[in-house]
């Protein structure tokens, strides 16, 4: 098998997806990122509201992750203004917004940017509709907006009992379903369960395509929980929750981190209300799924945050095929 030509589709959002793509593109040139568009915070949220467009932030990060151009171009697309009326706004987001306005189509804006950055593969928004994420919590409160859901979870430490998109069941963007149907490896995660991965699965056609895909379906488990959102969750809880949307038994393989995190870095996360995700090797879920345990920790010492080691993760993904 020529692994360098394997068709890989990665579904998610946030920093987890873009981090993983940097490793994936070293193994195959046929990679498609399908990205959630429910973000309503920061500069993306402002552009979304004022220009009635798909939030560009996660898509921009994936484009930069797959870029094969001069470093200055990557830096430019990630540049954030520090002063004036544009303070906090990202140049790459503005670039995508301008291209979308010029072409009248956000998909074309992404395609043009892909050419400018000479990216490996494709980046596709999961839908072009103006969707909003809603969550109902165990106390009955309903919260609108991805950012607000995260903030409410952290502040109140209540569990999510229902998650949905409005308008319900939007249409997938062009090429999304075709990419899933043609995939040989289909990746879910890493990323926030309810705000990065699940929003993609709330689109019925996407969930059905994943369920019916003949691809090897791999879930990359997070290393840490999200405060409030997945407090107390295990790796098995994450898998079972995902399969509520795509069908029990759909996921073939789960990659979990088995490397210890230094106490000084773990402490920061614990103080924020997070905990390490653990798994139970005796859980019945592993009778039907392959579990790959791997040392995957990468620490940014300057900013003191924990990420997956993109190169090690990619190796374990391709070794599973």
PDB file of N, CA and C in Angstrom, residues 250-315:
ATOM      1  N   UNK A 250     -19.387   2.766  15.101  1.00  0.00           N
ATOM      2  CA  UNK A 250     -18.846   3.415  13.903  1.00  0.00           C
ATOM      3  C   UNK A 250     -17.337   3.624  13.998  1.00  0.00           C
ATOM      4  N   UNK A 251     -16.857   4.006  15.170  1.00  0.00           N
ATOM      5  CA  UNK A 251     -15.422   4.278  15.349  1.00  0.00           C
ATOM      6  C   UNK A 251     -14.666   2.954  15.466  1.00  0.00           C
ATOM      7  N   UNK A 252     -13.600   2.812  14.675  1.00  0.00           N
ATOM      8  CA  UNK A 252     -12.803   1.579  14.672  1.00  0.00           C
ATOM      9  C   UNK A 252     -11.645   1.617  15.665  1.00  0.00           C
ATOM     10  N   UNK A 253     -10.972   2.768  15.722  1.00  0.00           N
ATOM     11  CA  UNK A 253      -9.735   2.895  16.493  1.00  0.00           C
ATOM     12  C   UNK A 253      -9.775   4.162  17.329  1.00  0.00           C
ATOM     13  N   UNK A 254      -9.210   4.080  18.538  1.00  0.00           N
ATOM     14  CA  UNK A 254      -9.086   5.257  19.400  1.00  0.00           C
ATOM     15  C   UNK A 254      -7.619   5.397  19.789  1.00  0.00           C
ATOM     16  N   UNK A 255      -7.053   6.567  19.551  1.00  0.00           N
ATOM     17  CA  UNK A 255      -5.671   6.841  19.947  1.00  0.00           C
ATOM     18  C   UNK A 255      -5.685   7.655  21.225  1.00  0.00           C
ATOM     19  N   UNK A 256      -5.033   7.130  22.265  1.00  0.00           N
ATOM     20  CA  UNK A 256      -5.038   7.797  23.574  1.00  0.00           C
ATOM     21  C   UNK A 256      -3.600   8.072  24.019  1.00  0.00           C
ATOM     22  N   UNK A 257      -3.428   9.171  24.701  1.00  0.00           N
ATOM     23  CA  UNK A 257      -2.118   9.508  25.247  1.00  0.00           C
ATOM     24  C   UNK A 257      -1.859   8.695  26.516  1.00  0.00           C
ATOM     25  N   UNK A 258      -0.652   8.128  26.635  1.00  0.00           N
ATOM     26  CA  UNK A 258      -0.284   7.399  27.865  1.00  0.00           C
ATOM     27  C   UNK A 258       0.959   7.996  28.530  1.00  0.00           C
ATOM     28  N   UNK A 259       1.301   9.220  28.129  1.00  0.00           N
ATOM     29  CA  UNK A 259       2.489   9.877  28.667  1.00  0.00           C
ATOM     30  C   UNK A 259       2.103  10.813  29.803  1.00  0.00           C
ATOM     31  N   UNK A 260       2.876  10.785  30.871  1.00  0.00           N
ATOM     32  CA  UNK A 260       2.609  11.666  31.996  1.00  0.00           C
ATOM     33  C   UNK A 260       2.899  13.125  31.629  1.00  0.00           C
ATOM     34  N   UNK A 261       2.121  14.021  32.210  1.00  0.00           N
ATOM     35  CA  UNK A 261       2.315  15.448  32.013  1.00  0.00           C
ATOM     36  C   UNK A 261       3.003  16.007  33.253  1.00  0.00           C
ATOM     37  N   UNK A 262       4.109  16.759  33.075  1.00  0.00           N
ATOM     38  CA  UNK A 262       4.815  17.311  34.241  1.00  0.00           C
ATOM     39  C   UNK A 262       3.874  18.095  35.151  1.00  0.00           C
ATOM     40  N   UNK A 263       4.075  17.936  36.437  1.00  0.00           N
ATOM     41  CA  UNK A 263       3.176  18.494  37.449  1.00  0.00           C
ATOM     42  C   UNK A 263       2.985  20.005  37.311  1.00  0.00           C
ATOM     43  N   UNK A 264       4.072  20.718  36.980  1.00  0.00           N
ATOM     44  CA  UNK A 264       3.960  22.180  36.913  1.00  0.00           C
ATOM     45  C   UNK A 264       3.021  22.650  35.807  1.00  0.00           C
ATOM     46  N   UNK A 265       2.896  21.858  34.737  1.00  0.00           N
ATOM     47  CA  UNK A 265       1.989  22.215  33.651  1.00  0.00           C
ATOM     48  C   UNK A 265       0.580  21.689  33.922  1.00  0.00           C
ATOM     49  N   UNK A 266       0.503  20.513  34.516  1.00  0.00           N
ATOM     50  CA  UNK A 266      -0.795  19.926  34.844  1.00  0.00           C
ATOM     51  C   UNK A 266      -1.539  20.784  35.865  1.00  0.00           C
ATOM     52  N   UNK A 267      -0.781  21.366  36.795  1.00  0.00           N
ATOM     53  CA  UNK A 267      -1.369  22.172  37.869  1.00  0.00           C
ATOM     54  C   UNK A 267      -2.204  23.317  37.314  1.00  0.00           C
ATOM     55  N   UNK A 268      -1.704  23.962  36.264  1.00  0.00           N
ATOM     56  CA  UNK A 268      -2.408  25.095  35.654  1.00  0.00           C
ATOM     57  C   UNK A 268      -3.777  24.665  35.136  1.00  0.00           C
ATOM     58  N   UNK A 269      -3.831  23.493  34.508  1.00  0.00           N
ATOM     59  CA  UNK A 269      -5.092  23.001  33.976  1.00  0.00           C
ATOM     60  C   UNK A 269      -6.059  22.619  35.092  1.00  0.00           C
ATOM     61  N   UNK A 270      -5.525  21.994  36.133  1.00  0.00           N
ATOM     62  CA  UNK A 270      -6.357  21.585  37.266  1.00  0.00           C
ATOM     63  C   UNK A 270      -6.968  22.805  37.947  1.00  0.00           C
ATOM     64  N   UNK A 271      -6.172  23.865  38.081  1.00  0.00           N
ATOM     65  CA  UNK A 271      -6.681  25.106  38.688  1.00  0.00           C
ATOM     66  C   UNK A 271      -7.809  25.710  37.853  1.00  0.00           C
ATOM     67  N   UNK A 272      -7.788  25.433  36.547  1.00  0.00           N
ATOM     68  CA  UNK A 272      -8.827  25.946  35.650  1.00  0.00           C
ATOM     69  C   UNK A 272     -10.054  25.030  35.613  1.00  0.00           C
ATOM     70  N   UNK A 273      -9.983  23.921  36.353  1.00  0.00           N
ATOM     71  CA  UNK A 273     -11.121  23.008  36.430  1.00  0.00           C
ATOM     72  C   UNK A 273     -11.059  21.819  35.489  1.00  0.00           C
ATOM     73  N   UNK A 274      -9.907  21.622  34.840  1.00  0.00           N
ATOM     74  CA  UNK A 274      -9.751  20.492  33.919  1.00  0.00           C
ATOM     75  C   UNK A 274      -9.062  19.323  34.624  1.00  0.00           C
ATOM     76  N   UNK A 275      -9.110  18.155  34.005  1.00  0.00           N
ATOM     77  CA  UNK A 275      -8.401  16.982  34.526  1.00  0.00           C
ATOM     78  C   UNK A 275      -7.925  16.130  33.357  1.00  0.00           C
ATOM     79  N   UNK A 276      -6.933  15.297  33.611  1.00  0.00           N
ATOM     80  CA  UNK A 276      -6.453  14.389  32.563  1.00  0.00           C
ATOM     81  C   UNK A 276      -7.538  13.380  32.223  1.00  0.00           C
ATOM     82  N   UNK A 277      -7.616  13.042  30.936  1.00  0.00           N
ATOM     83  CA  UNK A 277      -8.571  12.028  30.510  1.00  0.00           C
ATOM     84  C   UNK A 277      -7.944  10.648  30.701  1.00  0.00           C
ATOM     85  N   UNK A 278      -8.663   9.799  31.402  1.00  0.00           N
ATOM     86  CA  UNK A 278      -8.185   8.439  31.648  1.00  0.00           C
ATOM     87  C   UNK A 278      -9.073   7.441  30.909  1.00  0.00           C
ATOM     88  N   UNK A 279      -8.553   6.244  30.720  1.00  0.00           N
ATOM     89  CA  UNK A 279      -9.339   5.180  30.110  1.00  0.00           C
ATOM     90  C   UNK A 279      -9.285   3.947  30.995  1.00  0.00           C
ATOM     91  N   UNK A 280     -10.270   3.078  30.828  1.00  0.00           N
ATOM     92  CA  UNK A 280     -10.360   1.828  31.575  1.00  0.00           C
ATOM     93  C   UNK A 280     -10.153   0.681  30.592  1.00  0.00           C
ATOM     94  N   UNK A 281      -8.996   0.039  30.682  1.00  0.00           N
ATOM     95  CA  UNK A 281      -8.658  -1.037  29.740  1.00  0.00           C
ATOM     96  C   UNK A 281      -9.652  -2.200  29.796  1.00  0.00           C
ATOM     97  N   UNK A 282     -10.409  -2.312  30.901  1.00  0.00           N
ATOM     98  CA  UNK A 282     -11.376  -3.406  31.059  1.00  0.00           C
ATOM     99  C   UNK A 282     -12.773  -3.020  30.586  1.00  0.00           C
ATOM    100  N   UNK A 283     -12.946  -1.795  30.145  1.00  0.00           N
ATOM    101  CA  UNK A 283     -14.263  -1.351  29.699  1.00  0.00           C
ATOM    102  C   UNK A 283     -14.700  -2.173  28.481  1.00  0.00           C
ATOM    103  N   UNK A 284     -15.964  -2.592  28.437  1.00  0.00           N
ATOM    104  CA  UNK A 284     -16.427  -3.446  27.321  1.00  0.00           C
ATOM    105  C   UNK A 284     -16.324  -2.795  25.950  1.00  0.00           C
ATOM    106  N   UNK A 285     -16.202  -1.483  25.902  1.00  0.00           N
ATOM    107  CA  UNK A 285     -16.097  -0.807  24.607  1.00  0.00           C
ATOM    108  C   UNK A 285     -14.883  -1.284  23.811  1.00  0.00           C
ATOM    109  N   UNK A 286     -13.824  -1.727  24.537  1.00  0.00           N
ATOM    110  CA  UNK A 286     -12.577  -2.116  23.870  1.00  0.00           C
ATOM    111  C   UNK A 286     -12.641  -3.521  23.282  1.00  0.00           C
ATOM    112  N   UNK A 287     -13.737  -4.210  23.503  1.00  0.00           N
ATOM    113  CA  UNK A 287     -13.913  -5.519  22.865  1.00  0.00           C
ATOM    114  C   UNK A 287     -14.157  -5.372  21.361  1.00  0.00           C
ATOM    115  N   UNK A 288     -14.669  -4.193  20.972  1.00  0.00           N
ATOM    116  CA  UNK A 288     -15.008  -3.986  19.560  1.00  0.00           C
ATOM    117  C   UNK A 288     -14.190  -2.875  18.913  1.00  0.00           C
ATOM    118  N   UNK A 289     -13.299  -2.249  19.671  1.00  0.00           N
ATOM    119  CA  UNK A 289     -12.487  -1.159  19.132  1.00  0.00           C
ATOM    120  C   UNK A 289     -11.027  -1.375  19.465  1.00  0.00           C
ATOM    121  N   UNK A 290     -10.181  -0.938  18.546  1.00  0.00           N
ATOM    122  CA  UNK A 290      -8.744  -0.996  18.789  1.00  0.00           C
ATOM    123  C   UNK A 290      -8.330   0.249  19.564  1.00  0.00           C
ATOM    124  N   UNK A 291      -7.558   0.058  20.610  1.00  0.00           N
ATOM    125  CA  UNK A 291      -7.033   1.182  21.397  1.00  0.00           C
ATOM    126  C   UNK A 291      -5.531   1.261  21.197  1.00  0.00           C
ATOM    127  N   UNK A 292      -5.057   2.422  20.738  1.00  0.00           N
ATOM    128  CA  UNK A 292      -3.624   2.642  20.565  1.00  0.00           C
ATOM    129  C   UNK A 292      -3.165   3.601  21.650  1.00  0.00           C
ATOM    130  N   UNK A 293      -2.282   3.122  22.517  1.00  0.00           N
ATOM    131  CA  UNK A 293      -1.736   3.968  23.578  1.00  0.00           C
ATOM    132  C   UNK A 293      -0.370   4.482  23.120  1.00  0.00           C
ATOM    133  N   UNK A 294      -0.175   5.794  23.224  1.00  0.00           N
ATOM    134  CA  UNK A 294       1.054   6.372  22.686  1.00  0.00           C
ATOM    135  C   UNK A 294       1.481   7.606  23.490  1.00  0.00           C
ATOM    136  N   UNK A 295       2.805   7.848  23.565  1.00  0.00           N
ATOM    137  CA  UNK A 295       3.297   9.073  24.225  1.00  0.00           C
ATOM    138  C   UNK A 295       3.165  10.252  23.273  1.00  0.00           C
ATOM    139  N   UNK A 296       2.220  11.129  23.539  1.00  0.00           N
ATOM    140  CA  UNK A 296       1.869  12.156  22.555  1.00  0.00           C
ATOM    141  C   UNK A 296       1.970  13.586  23.073  1.00  0.00           C
ATOM    142  N   UNK A 297       2.525  13.765  24.255  1.00  0.00           N
ATOM    143  CA  UNK A 297       2.538  15.096  24.872  1.00  0.00           C
ATOM    144  C   UNK A 297       3.590  16.003  24.237  1.00  0.00           C
ATOM    145  N   UNK A 298       3.162  17.207  23.890  1.00  0.00           N
ATOM    146  CA  UNK A 298       4.074  18.269  23.479  1.00  0.00           C
ATOM    147  C   UNK A 298       3.757  19.495  24.308  1.00  0.00           C
ATOM    148  N   UNK A 299       4.759  20.049  24.949  1.00  0.00           N
ATOM    149  CA  UNK A 299       4.549  21.185  25.848  1.00  0.00           C
ATOM    150  C   UNK A 299       5.158  22.446  25.261  1.00  0.00           C
ATOM    151  N   UNK A 300       4.359  23.497  25.216  1.00  0.00           N
ATOM    152  CA  UNK A 300       4.868  24.811  24.858  1.00  0.00           C
ATOM    153  C   UNK A 300       5.332  25.463  26.162  1.00  0.00           C
ATOM    154  N   UNK A 301       6.648  25.470  26.390  1.00  0.00           N
ATOM    155  CA  UNK A 301       7.187  25.945  27.666  1.00  0.00           C
ATOM    156  C   UNK A 301       6.986  27.441  27.845  1.00  0.00           C
ATOM    157  N   UNK A 302       6.999  28.170  26.733  1.00  0.00           N
ATOM    158  CA  UNK A 302       6.847  29.623  26.826  1.00  0.00           C
ATOM    159  C   UNK A 302       5.428  30.011  27.246  1.00  0.00           C
ATOM    160  N   UNK A 303       4.427  29.388  26.585  1.00  0.00           N
ATOM    161  CA  UNK A 303       3.029  29.730  26.882  1.00  0.00           C
ATOM    162  C   UNK A 303       2.397  28.776  27.896  1.00  0.00           C
ATOM    163  N   UNK A 304       3.135  27.708  28.229  1.00  0.00           N
ATOM    164  CA  UNK A 304       2.722  26.746  29.260  1.00  0.00           C
ATOM    165  C   UNK A 304       1.394  26.059  28.943  1.00  0.00           C
ATOM    166  N   UNK A 305       1.244  25.613  27.696  1.00  0.00           N
ATOM    167  CA  UNK A 305       0.066  24.817  27.390  1.00  0.00           C
ATOM    168  C   UNK A 305       0.487  23.473  26.794  1.00  0.00           C
ATOM    169  N   UNK A 306      -0.442  22.545  26.812  1.00  0.00           N
ATOM    170  CA  UNK A 306      -0.199  21.168  26.382  1.00  0.00           C
ATOM    171  C   UNK A 306      -0.898  20.930  25.043  1.00  0.00           C
ATOM    172  N   UNK A 307      -0.200  20.315  24.117  1.00  0.00           N
ATOM    173  CA  UNK A 307      -0.779  19.955  22.821  1.00  0.00           C
ATOM    174  C   UNK A 307      -0.353  18.525  22.471  1.00  0.00           C
ATOM    175  N   UNK A 308      -0.966  17.983  21.440  1.00  0.00           N
ATOM    176  CA  UNK A 308      -0.494  16.712  20.893  1.00  0.00           C
ATOM    177  C   UNK A 308       0.791  16.953  20.104  1.00  0.00           C
ATOM    178  N   UNK A 309       1.708  16.023  20.201  1.00  0.00           N
ATOM    179  CA  UNK A 309       2.894  16.034  19.352  1.00  0.00           C
ATOM    180  C   UNK A 309       2.452  15.635  17.950  1.00  0.00           C
ATOM    181  N   UNK A 310       2.433  16.599  17.038  1.00  0.00           N
ATOM    182  CA  UNK A 310       1.841  16.393  15.717  1.00  0.00           C
ATOM    183  C   UNK A 310       2.532  15.303  14.908  1.00  0.00           C
ATOM    184  N   UNK A 311       3.855  15.203  15.035  1.00  0.00           N
ATOM    185  CA  UNK A 311       4.601  14.226  14.243  1.00  0.00           C
ATOM    186  C   UNK A 311       4.395  12.806  14.773  1.00  0.00           C
ATOM    187  N   UNK A 312       4.440  12.645  16.095  1.00  0.00           N
ATOM    188  CA  UNK A 312       4.187  11.322  16.675  1.00  0.00           C
ATOM    189  C   UNK A 312       2.762  10.870  16.391  1.00  0.00           C
ATOM    190  N   UNK A 313       1.807  11.795  16.536  1.00  0.00           N
ATOM    191  CA  UNK A 313       0.409  11.454  16.299  1.00  0.00           C
ATOM    192  C   UNK A 313       0.210  10.974  14.868  1.00  0.00           C
ATOM    193  N   UNK A 314       0.786  11.684  13.910  1.00  0.00           N
ATOM    194  CA  UNK A 314       0.659  11.293  12.493  1.00  0.00           C
ATOM    195  C   UNK A 314       1.243   9.896  12.260  1.00  0.00           C
ATOM    196  N   UNK A 315       2.366   9.602  12.896  1.00  0.00           N
ATOM    197  CA  UNK A 315       2.988   8.278  12.730  1.00  0.00           C
ATOM    198  C   UNK A 315       2.049   7.183  13.198  1.00  0.00           C
TER     199      UNK A 315
END
